[in-house]
mmCIF file of C-alpha atoms in Angstrom:
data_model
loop_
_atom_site.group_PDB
_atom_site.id
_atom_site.type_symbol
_atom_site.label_atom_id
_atom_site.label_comp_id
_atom_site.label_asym_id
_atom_site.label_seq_id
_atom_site.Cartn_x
_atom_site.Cartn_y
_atom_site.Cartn_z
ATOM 1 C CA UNK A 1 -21.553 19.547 -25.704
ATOM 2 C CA UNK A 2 -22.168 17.044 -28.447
ATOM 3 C CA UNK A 3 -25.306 15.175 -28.872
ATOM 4 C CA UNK A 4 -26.476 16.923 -25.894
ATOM 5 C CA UNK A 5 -29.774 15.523 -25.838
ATOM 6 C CA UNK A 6 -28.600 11.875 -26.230
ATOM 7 C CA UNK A 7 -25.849 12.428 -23.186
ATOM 8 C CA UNK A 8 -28.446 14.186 -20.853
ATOM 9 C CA UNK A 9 -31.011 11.312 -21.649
ATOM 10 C CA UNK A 10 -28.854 8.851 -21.032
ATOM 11 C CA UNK A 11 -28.800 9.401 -16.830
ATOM 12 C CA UNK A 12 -31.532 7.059 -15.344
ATOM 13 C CA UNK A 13 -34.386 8.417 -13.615
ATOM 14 C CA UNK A 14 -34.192 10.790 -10.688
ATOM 15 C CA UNK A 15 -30.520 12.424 -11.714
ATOM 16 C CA UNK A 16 -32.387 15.218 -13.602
ATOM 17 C CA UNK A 17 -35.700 16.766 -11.927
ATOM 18 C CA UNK A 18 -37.480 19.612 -13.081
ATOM 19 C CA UNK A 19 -36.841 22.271 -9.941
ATOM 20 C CA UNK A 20 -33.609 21.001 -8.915
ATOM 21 C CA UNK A 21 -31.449 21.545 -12.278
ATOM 22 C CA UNK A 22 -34.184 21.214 -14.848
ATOM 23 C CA UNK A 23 -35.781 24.313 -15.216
ATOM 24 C CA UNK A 24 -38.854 25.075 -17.949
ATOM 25 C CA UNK A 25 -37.193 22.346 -19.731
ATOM 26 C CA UNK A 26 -33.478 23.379 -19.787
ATOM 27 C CA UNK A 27 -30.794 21.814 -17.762
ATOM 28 C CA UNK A 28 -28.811 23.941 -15.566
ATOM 29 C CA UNK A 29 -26.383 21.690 -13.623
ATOM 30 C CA UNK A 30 -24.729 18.397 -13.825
ATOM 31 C CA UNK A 31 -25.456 16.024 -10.951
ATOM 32 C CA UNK A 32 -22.329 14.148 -10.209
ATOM 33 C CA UNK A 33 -23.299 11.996 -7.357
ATOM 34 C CA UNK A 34 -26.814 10.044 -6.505
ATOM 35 C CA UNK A 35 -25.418 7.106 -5.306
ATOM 36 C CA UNK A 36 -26.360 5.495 -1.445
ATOM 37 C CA UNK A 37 -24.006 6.498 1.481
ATOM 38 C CA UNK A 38 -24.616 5.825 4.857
ATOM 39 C CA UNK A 39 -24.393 8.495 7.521
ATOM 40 C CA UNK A 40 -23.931 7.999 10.159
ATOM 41 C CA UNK A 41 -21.343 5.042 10.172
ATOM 42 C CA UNK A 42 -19.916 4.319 13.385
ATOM 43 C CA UNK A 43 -16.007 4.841 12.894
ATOM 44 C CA UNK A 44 -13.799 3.400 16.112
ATOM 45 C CA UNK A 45 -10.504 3.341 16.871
ATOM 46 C CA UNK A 46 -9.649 -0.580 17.117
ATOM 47 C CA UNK A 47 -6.526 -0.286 19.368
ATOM 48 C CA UNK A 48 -8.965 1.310 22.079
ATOM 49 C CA UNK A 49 -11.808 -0.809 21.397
ATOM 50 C CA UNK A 50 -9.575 -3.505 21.115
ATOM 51 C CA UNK A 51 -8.143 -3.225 24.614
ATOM 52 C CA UNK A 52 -11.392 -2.597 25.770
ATOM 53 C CA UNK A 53 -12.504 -5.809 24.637
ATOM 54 C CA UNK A 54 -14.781 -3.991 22.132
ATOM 55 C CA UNK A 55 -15.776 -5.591 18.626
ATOM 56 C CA UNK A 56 -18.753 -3.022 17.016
ATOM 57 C CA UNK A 57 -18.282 -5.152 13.863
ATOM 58 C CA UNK A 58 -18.632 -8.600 15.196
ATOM 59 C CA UNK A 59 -21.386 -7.594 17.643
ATOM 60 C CA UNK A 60 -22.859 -4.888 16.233
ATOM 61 C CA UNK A 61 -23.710 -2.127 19.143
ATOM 62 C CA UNK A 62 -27.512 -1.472 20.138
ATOM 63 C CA UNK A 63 -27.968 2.218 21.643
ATOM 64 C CA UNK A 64 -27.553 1.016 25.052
ATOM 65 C CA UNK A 65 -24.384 -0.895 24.338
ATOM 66 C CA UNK A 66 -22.816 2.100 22.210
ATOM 67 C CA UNK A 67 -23.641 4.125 25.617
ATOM 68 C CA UNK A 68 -22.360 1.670 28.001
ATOM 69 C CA UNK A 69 -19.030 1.506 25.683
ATOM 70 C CA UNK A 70 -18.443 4.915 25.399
ATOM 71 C CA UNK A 71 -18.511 5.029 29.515
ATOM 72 C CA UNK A 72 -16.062 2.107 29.551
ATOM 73 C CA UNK A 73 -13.796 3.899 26.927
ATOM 74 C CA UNK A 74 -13.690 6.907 29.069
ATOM 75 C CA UNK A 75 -12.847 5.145 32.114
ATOM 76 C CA UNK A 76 -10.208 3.675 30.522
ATOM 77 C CA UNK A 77 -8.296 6.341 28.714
ATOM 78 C CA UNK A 78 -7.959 8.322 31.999
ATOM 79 C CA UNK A 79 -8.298 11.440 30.797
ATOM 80 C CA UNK A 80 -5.872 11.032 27.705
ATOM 81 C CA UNK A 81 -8.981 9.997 25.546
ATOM 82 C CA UNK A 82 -12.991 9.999 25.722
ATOM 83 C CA UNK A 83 -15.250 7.463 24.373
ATOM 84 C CA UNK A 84 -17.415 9.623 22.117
ATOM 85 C CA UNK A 85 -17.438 13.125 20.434
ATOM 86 C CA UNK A 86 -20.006 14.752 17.985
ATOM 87 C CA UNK A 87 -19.506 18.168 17.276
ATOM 88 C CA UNK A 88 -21.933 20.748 19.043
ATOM 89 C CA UNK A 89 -21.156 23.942 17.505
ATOM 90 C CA UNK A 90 -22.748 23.426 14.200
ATOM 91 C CA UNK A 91 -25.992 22.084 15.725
ATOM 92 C CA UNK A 92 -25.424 18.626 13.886
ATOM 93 C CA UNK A 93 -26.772 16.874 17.161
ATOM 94 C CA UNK A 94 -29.857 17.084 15.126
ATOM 95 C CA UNK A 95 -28.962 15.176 12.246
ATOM 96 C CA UNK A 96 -27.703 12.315 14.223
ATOM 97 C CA UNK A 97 -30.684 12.325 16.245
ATOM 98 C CA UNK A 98 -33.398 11.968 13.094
ATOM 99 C CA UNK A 99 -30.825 9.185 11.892
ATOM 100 C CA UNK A 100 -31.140 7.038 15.228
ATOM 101 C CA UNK A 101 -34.774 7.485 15.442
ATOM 102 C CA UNK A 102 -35.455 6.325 11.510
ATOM 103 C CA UNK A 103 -32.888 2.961 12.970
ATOM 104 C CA UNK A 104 -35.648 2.167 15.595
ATOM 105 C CA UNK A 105 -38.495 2.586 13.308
ATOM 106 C CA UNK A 106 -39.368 6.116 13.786
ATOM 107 C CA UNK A 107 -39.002 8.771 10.969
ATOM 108 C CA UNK A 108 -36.360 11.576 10.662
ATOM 109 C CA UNK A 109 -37.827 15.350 10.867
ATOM 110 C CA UNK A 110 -40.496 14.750 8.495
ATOM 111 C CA UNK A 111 -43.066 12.462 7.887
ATOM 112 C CA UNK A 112 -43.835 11.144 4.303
ATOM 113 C CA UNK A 113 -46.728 9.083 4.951
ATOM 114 C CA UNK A 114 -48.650 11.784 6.592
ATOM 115 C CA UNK A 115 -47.095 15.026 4.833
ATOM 116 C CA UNK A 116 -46.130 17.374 8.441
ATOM 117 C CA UNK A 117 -43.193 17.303 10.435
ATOM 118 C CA UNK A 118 -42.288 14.774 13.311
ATOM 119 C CA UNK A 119 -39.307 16.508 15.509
ATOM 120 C CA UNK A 120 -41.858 15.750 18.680
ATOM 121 C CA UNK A 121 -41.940 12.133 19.052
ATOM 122 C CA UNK A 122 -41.406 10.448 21.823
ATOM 123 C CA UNK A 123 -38.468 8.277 20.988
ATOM 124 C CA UNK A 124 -36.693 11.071 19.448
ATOM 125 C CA UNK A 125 -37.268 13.008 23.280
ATOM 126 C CA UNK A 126 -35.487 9.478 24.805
ATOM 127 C CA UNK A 127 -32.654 9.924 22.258
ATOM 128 C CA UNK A 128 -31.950 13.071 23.136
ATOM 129 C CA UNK A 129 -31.779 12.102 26.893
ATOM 130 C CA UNK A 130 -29.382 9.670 26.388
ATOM 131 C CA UNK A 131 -26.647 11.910 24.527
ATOM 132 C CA UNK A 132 -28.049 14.148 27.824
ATOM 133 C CA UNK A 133 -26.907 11.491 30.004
ATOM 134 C CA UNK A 134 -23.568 11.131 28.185
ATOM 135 C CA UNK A 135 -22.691 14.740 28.686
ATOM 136 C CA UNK A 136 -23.505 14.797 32.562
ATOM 137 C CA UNK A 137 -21.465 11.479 32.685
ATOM 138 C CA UNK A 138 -18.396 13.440 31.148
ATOM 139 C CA UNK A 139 -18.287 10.574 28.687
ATOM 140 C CA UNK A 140 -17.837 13.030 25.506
ATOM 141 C CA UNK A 141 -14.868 14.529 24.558
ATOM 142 C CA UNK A 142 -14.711 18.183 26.493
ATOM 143 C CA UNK A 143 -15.369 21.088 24.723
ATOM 144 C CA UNK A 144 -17.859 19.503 22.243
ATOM 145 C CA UNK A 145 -20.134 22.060 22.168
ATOM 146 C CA UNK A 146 -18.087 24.290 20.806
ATOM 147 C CA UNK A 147 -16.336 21.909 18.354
ATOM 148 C CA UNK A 148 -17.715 21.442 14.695
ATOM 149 C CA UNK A 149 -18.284 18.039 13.447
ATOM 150 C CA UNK A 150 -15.993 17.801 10.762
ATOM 151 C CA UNK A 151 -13.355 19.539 12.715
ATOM 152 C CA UNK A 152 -13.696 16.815 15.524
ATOM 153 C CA UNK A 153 -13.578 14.087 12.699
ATOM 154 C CA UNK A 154 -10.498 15.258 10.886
ATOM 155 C CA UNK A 155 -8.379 16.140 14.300
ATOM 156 C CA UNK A 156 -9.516 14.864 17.654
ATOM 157 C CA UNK A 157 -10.062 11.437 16.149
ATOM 158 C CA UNK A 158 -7.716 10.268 14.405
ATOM 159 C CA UNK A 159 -5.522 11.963 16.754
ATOM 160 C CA UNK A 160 -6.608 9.243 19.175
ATOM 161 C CA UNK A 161 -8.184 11.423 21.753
ATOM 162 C CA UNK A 162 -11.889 10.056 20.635
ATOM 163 C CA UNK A 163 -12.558 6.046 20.525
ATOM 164 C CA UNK A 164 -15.784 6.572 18.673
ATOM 165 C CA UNK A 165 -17.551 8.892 16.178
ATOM 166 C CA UNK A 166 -20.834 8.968 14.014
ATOM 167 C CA UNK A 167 -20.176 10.274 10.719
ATOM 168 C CA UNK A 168 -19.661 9.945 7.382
ATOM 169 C CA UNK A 169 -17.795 7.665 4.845
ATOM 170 C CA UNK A 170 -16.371 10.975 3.283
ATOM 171 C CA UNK A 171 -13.868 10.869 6.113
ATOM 172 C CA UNK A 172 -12.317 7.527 4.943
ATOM 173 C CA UNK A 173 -10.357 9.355 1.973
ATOM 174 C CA UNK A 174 -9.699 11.873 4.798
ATOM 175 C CA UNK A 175 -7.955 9.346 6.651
ATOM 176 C CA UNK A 176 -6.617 7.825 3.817
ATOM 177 C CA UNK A 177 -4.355 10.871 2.721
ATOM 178 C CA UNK A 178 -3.550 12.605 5.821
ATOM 179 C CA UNK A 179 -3.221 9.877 8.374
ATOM 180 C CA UNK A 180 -2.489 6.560 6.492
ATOM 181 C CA UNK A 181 -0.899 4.970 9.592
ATOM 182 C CA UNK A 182 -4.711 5.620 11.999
ATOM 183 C CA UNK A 183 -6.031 1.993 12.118
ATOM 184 C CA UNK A 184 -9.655 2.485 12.467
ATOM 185 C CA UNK A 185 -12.683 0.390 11.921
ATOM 186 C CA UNK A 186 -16.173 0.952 10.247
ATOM 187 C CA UNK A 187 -19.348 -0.449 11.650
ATOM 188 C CA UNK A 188 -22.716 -0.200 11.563
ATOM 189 C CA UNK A 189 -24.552 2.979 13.864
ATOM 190 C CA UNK A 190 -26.278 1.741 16.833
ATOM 191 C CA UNK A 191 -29.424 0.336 15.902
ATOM 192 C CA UNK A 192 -31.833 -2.708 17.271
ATOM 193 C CA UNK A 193 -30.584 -5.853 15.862
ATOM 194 C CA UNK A 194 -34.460 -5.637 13.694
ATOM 195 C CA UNK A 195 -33.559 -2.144 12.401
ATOM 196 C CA UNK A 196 -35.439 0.211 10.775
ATOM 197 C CA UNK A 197 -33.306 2.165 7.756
ATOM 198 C CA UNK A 198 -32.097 5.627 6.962
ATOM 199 C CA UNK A 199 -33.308 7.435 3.870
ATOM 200 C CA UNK A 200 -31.158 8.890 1.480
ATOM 201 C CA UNK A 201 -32.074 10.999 -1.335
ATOM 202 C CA UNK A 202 -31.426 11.576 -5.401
ATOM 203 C CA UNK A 203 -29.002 13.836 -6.330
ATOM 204 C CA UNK A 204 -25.207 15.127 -5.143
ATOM 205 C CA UNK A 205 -22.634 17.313 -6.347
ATOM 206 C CA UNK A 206 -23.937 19.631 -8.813
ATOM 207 C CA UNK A 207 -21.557 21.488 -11.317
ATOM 208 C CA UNK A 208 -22.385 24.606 -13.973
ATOM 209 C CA UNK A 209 -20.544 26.433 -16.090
ATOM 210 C CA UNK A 210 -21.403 30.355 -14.897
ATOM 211 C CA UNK A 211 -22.510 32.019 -17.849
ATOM 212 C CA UNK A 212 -19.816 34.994 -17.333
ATOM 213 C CA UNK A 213 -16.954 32.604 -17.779
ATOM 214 C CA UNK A 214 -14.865 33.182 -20.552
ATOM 215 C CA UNK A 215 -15.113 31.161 -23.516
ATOM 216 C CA UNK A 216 -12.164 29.174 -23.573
ATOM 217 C CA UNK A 217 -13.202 28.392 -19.709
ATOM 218 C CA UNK A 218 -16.699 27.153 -20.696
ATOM 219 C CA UNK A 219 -14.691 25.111 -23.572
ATOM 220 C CA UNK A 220 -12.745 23.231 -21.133
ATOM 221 C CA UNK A 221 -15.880 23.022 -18.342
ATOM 222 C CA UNK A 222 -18.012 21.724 -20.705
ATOM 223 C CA UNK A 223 -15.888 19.140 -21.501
ATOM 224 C CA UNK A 224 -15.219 18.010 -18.252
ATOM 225 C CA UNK A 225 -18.873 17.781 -17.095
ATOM 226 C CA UNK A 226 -19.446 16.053 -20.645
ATOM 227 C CA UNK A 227 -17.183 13.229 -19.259
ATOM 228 C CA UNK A 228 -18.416 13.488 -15.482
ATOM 229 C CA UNK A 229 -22.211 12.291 -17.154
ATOM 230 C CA UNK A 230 -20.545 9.141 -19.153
ATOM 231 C CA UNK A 231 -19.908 5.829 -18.128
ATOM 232 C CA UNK A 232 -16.080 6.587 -18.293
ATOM 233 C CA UNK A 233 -16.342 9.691 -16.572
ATOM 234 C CA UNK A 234 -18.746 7.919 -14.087
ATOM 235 C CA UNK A 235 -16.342 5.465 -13.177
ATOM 236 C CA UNK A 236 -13.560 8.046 -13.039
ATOM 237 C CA UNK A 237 -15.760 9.605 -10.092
ATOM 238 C CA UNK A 238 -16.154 6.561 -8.303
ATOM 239 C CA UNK A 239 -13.077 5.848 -7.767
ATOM 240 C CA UNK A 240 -11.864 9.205 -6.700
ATOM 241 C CA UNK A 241 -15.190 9.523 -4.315
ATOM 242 C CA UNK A 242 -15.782 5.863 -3.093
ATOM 243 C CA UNK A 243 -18.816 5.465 -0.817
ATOM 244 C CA UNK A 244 -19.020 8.775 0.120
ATOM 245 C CA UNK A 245 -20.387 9.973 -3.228
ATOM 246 C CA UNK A 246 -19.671 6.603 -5.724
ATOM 247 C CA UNK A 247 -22.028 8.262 -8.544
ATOM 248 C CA UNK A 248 -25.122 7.695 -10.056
ATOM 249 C CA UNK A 249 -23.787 4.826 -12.756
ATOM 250 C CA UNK A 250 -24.928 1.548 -11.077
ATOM 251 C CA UNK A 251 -22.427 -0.180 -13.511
ATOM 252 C CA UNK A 252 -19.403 2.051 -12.070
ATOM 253 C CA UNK A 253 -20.343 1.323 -8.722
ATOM 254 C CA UNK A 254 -20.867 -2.407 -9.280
ATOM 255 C CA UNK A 255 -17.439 -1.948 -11.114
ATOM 256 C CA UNK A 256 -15.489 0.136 -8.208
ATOM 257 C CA UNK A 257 -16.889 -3.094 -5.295
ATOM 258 C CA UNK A 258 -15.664 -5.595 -7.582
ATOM 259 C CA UNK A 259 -12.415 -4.161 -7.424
ATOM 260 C CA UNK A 260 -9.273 -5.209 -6.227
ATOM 261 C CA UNK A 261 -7.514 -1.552 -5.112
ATOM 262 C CA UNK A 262 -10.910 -0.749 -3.375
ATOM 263 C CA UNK A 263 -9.905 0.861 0.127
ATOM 264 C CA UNK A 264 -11.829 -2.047 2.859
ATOM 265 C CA UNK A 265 -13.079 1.176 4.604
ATOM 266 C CA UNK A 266 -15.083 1.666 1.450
ATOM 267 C CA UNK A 267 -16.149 -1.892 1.003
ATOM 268 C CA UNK A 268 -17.581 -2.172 4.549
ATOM 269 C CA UNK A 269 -19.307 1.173 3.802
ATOM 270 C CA UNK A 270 -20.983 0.155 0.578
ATOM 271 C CA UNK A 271 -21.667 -3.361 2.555
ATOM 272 C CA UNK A 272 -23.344 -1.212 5.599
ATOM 273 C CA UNK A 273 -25.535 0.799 3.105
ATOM 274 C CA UNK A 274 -26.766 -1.821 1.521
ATOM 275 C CA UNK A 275 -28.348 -2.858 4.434
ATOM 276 C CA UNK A 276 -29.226 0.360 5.969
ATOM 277 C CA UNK A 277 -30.260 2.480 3.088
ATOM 278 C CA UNK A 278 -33.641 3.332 1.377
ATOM 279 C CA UNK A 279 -34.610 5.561 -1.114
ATOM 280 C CA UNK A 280 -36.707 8.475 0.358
ATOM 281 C CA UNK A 281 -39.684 10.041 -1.727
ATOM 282 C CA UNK A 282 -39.676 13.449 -3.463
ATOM 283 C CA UNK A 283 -41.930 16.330 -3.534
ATOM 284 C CA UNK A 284 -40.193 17.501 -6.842
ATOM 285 C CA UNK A 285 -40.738 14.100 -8.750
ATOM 286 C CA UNK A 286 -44.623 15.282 -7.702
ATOM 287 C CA UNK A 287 -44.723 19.002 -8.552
ATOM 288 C CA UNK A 288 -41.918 20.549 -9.755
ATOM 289 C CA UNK A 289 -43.559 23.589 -8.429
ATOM 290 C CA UNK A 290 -42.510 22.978 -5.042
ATOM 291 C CA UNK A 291 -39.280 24.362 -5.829
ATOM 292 C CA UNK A 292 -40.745 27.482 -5.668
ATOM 293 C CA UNK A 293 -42.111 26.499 -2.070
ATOM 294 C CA UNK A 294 -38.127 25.629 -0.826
ATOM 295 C CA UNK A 295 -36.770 29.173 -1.783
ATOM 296 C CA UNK A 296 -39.301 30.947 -0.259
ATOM 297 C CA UNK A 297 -39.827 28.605 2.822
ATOM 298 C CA UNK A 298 -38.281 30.415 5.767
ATOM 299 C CA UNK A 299 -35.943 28.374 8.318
ATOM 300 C CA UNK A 300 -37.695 27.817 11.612
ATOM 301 C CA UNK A 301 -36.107 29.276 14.001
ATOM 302 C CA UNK A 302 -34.405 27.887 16.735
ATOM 303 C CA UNK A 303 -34.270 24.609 14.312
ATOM 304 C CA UNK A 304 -34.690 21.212 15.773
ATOM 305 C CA UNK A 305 -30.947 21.153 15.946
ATOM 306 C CA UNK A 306 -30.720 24.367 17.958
ATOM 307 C CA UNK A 307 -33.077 22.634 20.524
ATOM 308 C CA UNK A 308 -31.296 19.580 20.795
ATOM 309 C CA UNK A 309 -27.711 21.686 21.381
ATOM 310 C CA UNK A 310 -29.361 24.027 23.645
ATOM 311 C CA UNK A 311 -30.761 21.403 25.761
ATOM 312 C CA UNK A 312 -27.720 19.507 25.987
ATOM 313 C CA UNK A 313 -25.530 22.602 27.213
ATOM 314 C CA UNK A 314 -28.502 23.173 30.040
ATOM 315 C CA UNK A 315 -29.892 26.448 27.902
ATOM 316 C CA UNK A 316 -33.464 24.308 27.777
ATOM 317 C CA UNK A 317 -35.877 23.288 30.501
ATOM 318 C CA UNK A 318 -38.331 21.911 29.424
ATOM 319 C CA UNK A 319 -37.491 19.699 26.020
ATOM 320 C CA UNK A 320 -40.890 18.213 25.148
ATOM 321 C CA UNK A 321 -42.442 21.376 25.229
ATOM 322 C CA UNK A 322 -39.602 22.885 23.533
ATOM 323 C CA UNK A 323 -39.781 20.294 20.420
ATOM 324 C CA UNK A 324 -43.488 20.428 20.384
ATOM 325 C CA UNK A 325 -42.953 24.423 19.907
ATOM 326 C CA UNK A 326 -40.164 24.155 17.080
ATOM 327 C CA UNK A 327 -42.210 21.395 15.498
ATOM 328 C CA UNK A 328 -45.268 23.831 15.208
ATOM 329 C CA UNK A 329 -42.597 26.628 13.649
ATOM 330 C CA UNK A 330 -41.967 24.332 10.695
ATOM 331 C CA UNK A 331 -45.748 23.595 10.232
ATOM 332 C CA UNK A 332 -46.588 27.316 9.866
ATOM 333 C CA UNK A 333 -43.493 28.058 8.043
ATOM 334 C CA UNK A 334 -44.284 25.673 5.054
ATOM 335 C CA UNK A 335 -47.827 26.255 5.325
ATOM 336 C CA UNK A 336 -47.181 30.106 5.038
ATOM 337 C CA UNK A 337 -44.922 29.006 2.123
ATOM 338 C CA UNK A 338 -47.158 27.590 0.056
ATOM 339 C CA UNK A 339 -49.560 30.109 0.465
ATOM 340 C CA UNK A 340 -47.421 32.789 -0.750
ATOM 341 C CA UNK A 341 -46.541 30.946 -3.723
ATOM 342 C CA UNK A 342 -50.011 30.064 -4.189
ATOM 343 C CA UNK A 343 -50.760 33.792 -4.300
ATOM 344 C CA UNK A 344 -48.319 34.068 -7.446
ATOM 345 C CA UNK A 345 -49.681 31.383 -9.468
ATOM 346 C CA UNK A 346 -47.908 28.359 -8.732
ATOM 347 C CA UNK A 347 -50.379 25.347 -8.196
ATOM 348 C CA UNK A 348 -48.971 23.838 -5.088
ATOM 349 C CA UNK A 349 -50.780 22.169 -2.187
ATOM 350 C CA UNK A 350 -49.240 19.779 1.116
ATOM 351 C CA UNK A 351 -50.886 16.779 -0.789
ATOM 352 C CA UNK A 352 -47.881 17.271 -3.046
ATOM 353 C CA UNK A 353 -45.685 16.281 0.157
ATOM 354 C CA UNK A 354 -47.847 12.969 1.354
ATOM 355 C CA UNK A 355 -46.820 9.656 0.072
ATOM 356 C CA UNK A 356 -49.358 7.170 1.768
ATOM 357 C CA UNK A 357 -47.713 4.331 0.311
ATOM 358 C CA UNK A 358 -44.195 5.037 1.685
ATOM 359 C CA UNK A 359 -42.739 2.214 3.416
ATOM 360 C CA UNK A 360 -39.439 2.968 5.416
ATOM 361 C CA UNK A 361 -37.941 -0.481 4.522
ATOM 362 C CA UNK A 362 -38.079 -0.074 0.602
ATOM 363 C CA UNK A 363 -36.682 1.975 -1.702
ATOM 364 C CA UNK A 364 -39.548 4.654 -3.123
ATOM 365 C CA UNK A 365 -38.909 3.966 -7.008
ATOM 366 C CA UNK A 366 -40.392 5.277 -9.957
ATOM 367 C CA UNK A 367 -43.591 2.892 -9.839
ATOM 368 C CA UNK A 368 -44.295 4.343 -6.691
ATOM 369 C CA UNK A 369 -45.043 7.414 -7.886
ATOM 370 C CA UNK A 370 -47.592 6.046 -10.017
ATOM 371 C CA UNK A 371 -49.027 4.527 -7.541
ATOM 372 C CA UNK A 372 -48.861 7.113 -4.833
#
């Protein structure tokens, strides 16, 4: 690449981070992405909601309201459509649980203010009930729990068999080239109307060139990540991406809203994650070292997710206990992570992983750190 140095120092702060593609000073990967995207988004279909005198967008649902309208939607489609699906089989349940607890001012799976894990609370055990509730109520789509998420996103719903999903904006291009004629809506996930926010995190995409690739392939790879990392190739991705991955560019962001082909999916996206999106903090801006901590950390097992899915197919009793147990796994797993890496050198410690001045509402920027 030419002027390699100049192009790779040209990406604002966060894109490249030593143990993620920087590694003892050399850049392995090109970051593509970076940019915020809100998931989950609420995505309803408006002739249902419409005839059910529904409007998520105008009054934005609450979790008791998204409950109580997924029970009406059910009731009315008769068995020809359900008011709610989220895939089971993947153990995604999980995901959309942290993400409703962080709305009401809890944390997702981890806490960065006091460095362990938080898959125990209490609000995230009443969350869980209330998807517990829905499935006892026959009020999601049948067979979820053996559906995958993106499966039920790309068929079932657009389909018209689901009113309502929680996912992400990646689905809108879905939508967009395989069933331009689904009129759907976008609106915000069911939150308090004084909402807490979801954190996202640096980085997307990343792209290398393997090192086995023949020359004339490297030639033509090289190029094309040259041009993914500069503001033409920035805006290029945007536009093909739109708020499920707009970039890391600012400017071809700013550029993409401002437009006047923008999909109004996309605009109500970027619009919702404005509002609900914060920058989370990151071990690796810290200690690069912790890296080393990640690929030798092993999974807990049954994850958080596991739990949640078990539960809500009846294979778990008792689900505080349960939680309290799978919260302890991921304790000793990292701690018995960073003591192995310890034992090979690396200077690591769990103070790397506590950010006492991380507040849920702002973005964690580079001053932070400073600070932290």
């Amino acid at each position: 690449m030419p002027d390699f140095e100049a192009w790779k120092n040209a990406m604002p702060f966060g894109v490249n981070v030593a143990g993620r593609n920087m590694f003892d000073g050399k850049m392995y990967s090109m970051v593509s992405g970076g940019g915020r995207s809100l998931d989950p988004l609420l995505l309803f279909n408006k002739r249902q909601l419409g005839d059910a005198g529904l409007d998520p967008v105008g009054s934005p649902f609450t979790r008791d309201a998204f409950r109580a309208a997924a029970t009406r939607l059910t009731t009315q489609g008769a068995g020809k459509y359900f008011g709610f699906l989220h895939g089971g089989i993947d153990g995604s349940f999980g995901g959309l649980v942290e993400a409703l607890s962080e709305l009401e001012h809890g944390t997702p799976g981890f806490d960065y203010r006091t460095g362990r894990y938080d898959f125990a609370s209490d609000l995230k055990v009443d969350i869980i009930e209330m998807f517990q509730a829905m499935v006892k109520e026959k009020v999601l789509f049948p067979g979820w729990g053996s559906v995958g998420t993106d499966d039920a996103s790309r068929k079932q719903f657009p389909l018209g068999q689901v009113s309502m999903m929680l996912t992400g904006a990646y689905q809108i291009s879905n939508y967009k080239q395989n069933f331009p004629r689904f009129e759907y809506g976008v609106a915000a996930p069911p939150a308090p109307q004084n909402h807490g926010h979801i954190g996202t995190s640096r980085g997307g995409t990343m792209y290398s060139v393997a090192l086995d690739a023949p020359d004339d392939h490297k030639a033509v790879a090289g190029d094309l990540l040259h041009f993914l990392g500069t503001p033409e190739g920035q805006g290029a991705w945007a536009r093909y991406c739109g708020s499920a991955n707009a970039g890391w560019s600012e400017t071809a962001v700013a550029n993409l809203r401002k437009s006047a082909t923008i999909d109004p999916h996309d605009k109500v996206s970027f619009d919702l994650a404005d509002e609900f999106c914060r920058m989370l903090p990151d071990p690796l801006l810290v200690n690069a070292a912790n890296q080393k901590v990640a690929l030798v950390q092993k999974p807990a097992s049954p994850t958080f997710g596991e739990i949640v899915q078990g539960y809500l197919l009846g294979q778990v009793d008792n689900l505080p206990k349960a939680l309290q147990e799978t919260n302890d796994r991921y304790e000793r797993s990292l701690d018995d992570a960073i003591a192995k890496v310890r034992k090979q050198g690396a200077v690591v410690s769990r103070a790397d992983r506590v950010f006492g001045n991380w507040d849920p509402i702002k973005d964690y920027g580079d001053a932070d750190y400073k600070e932290r």
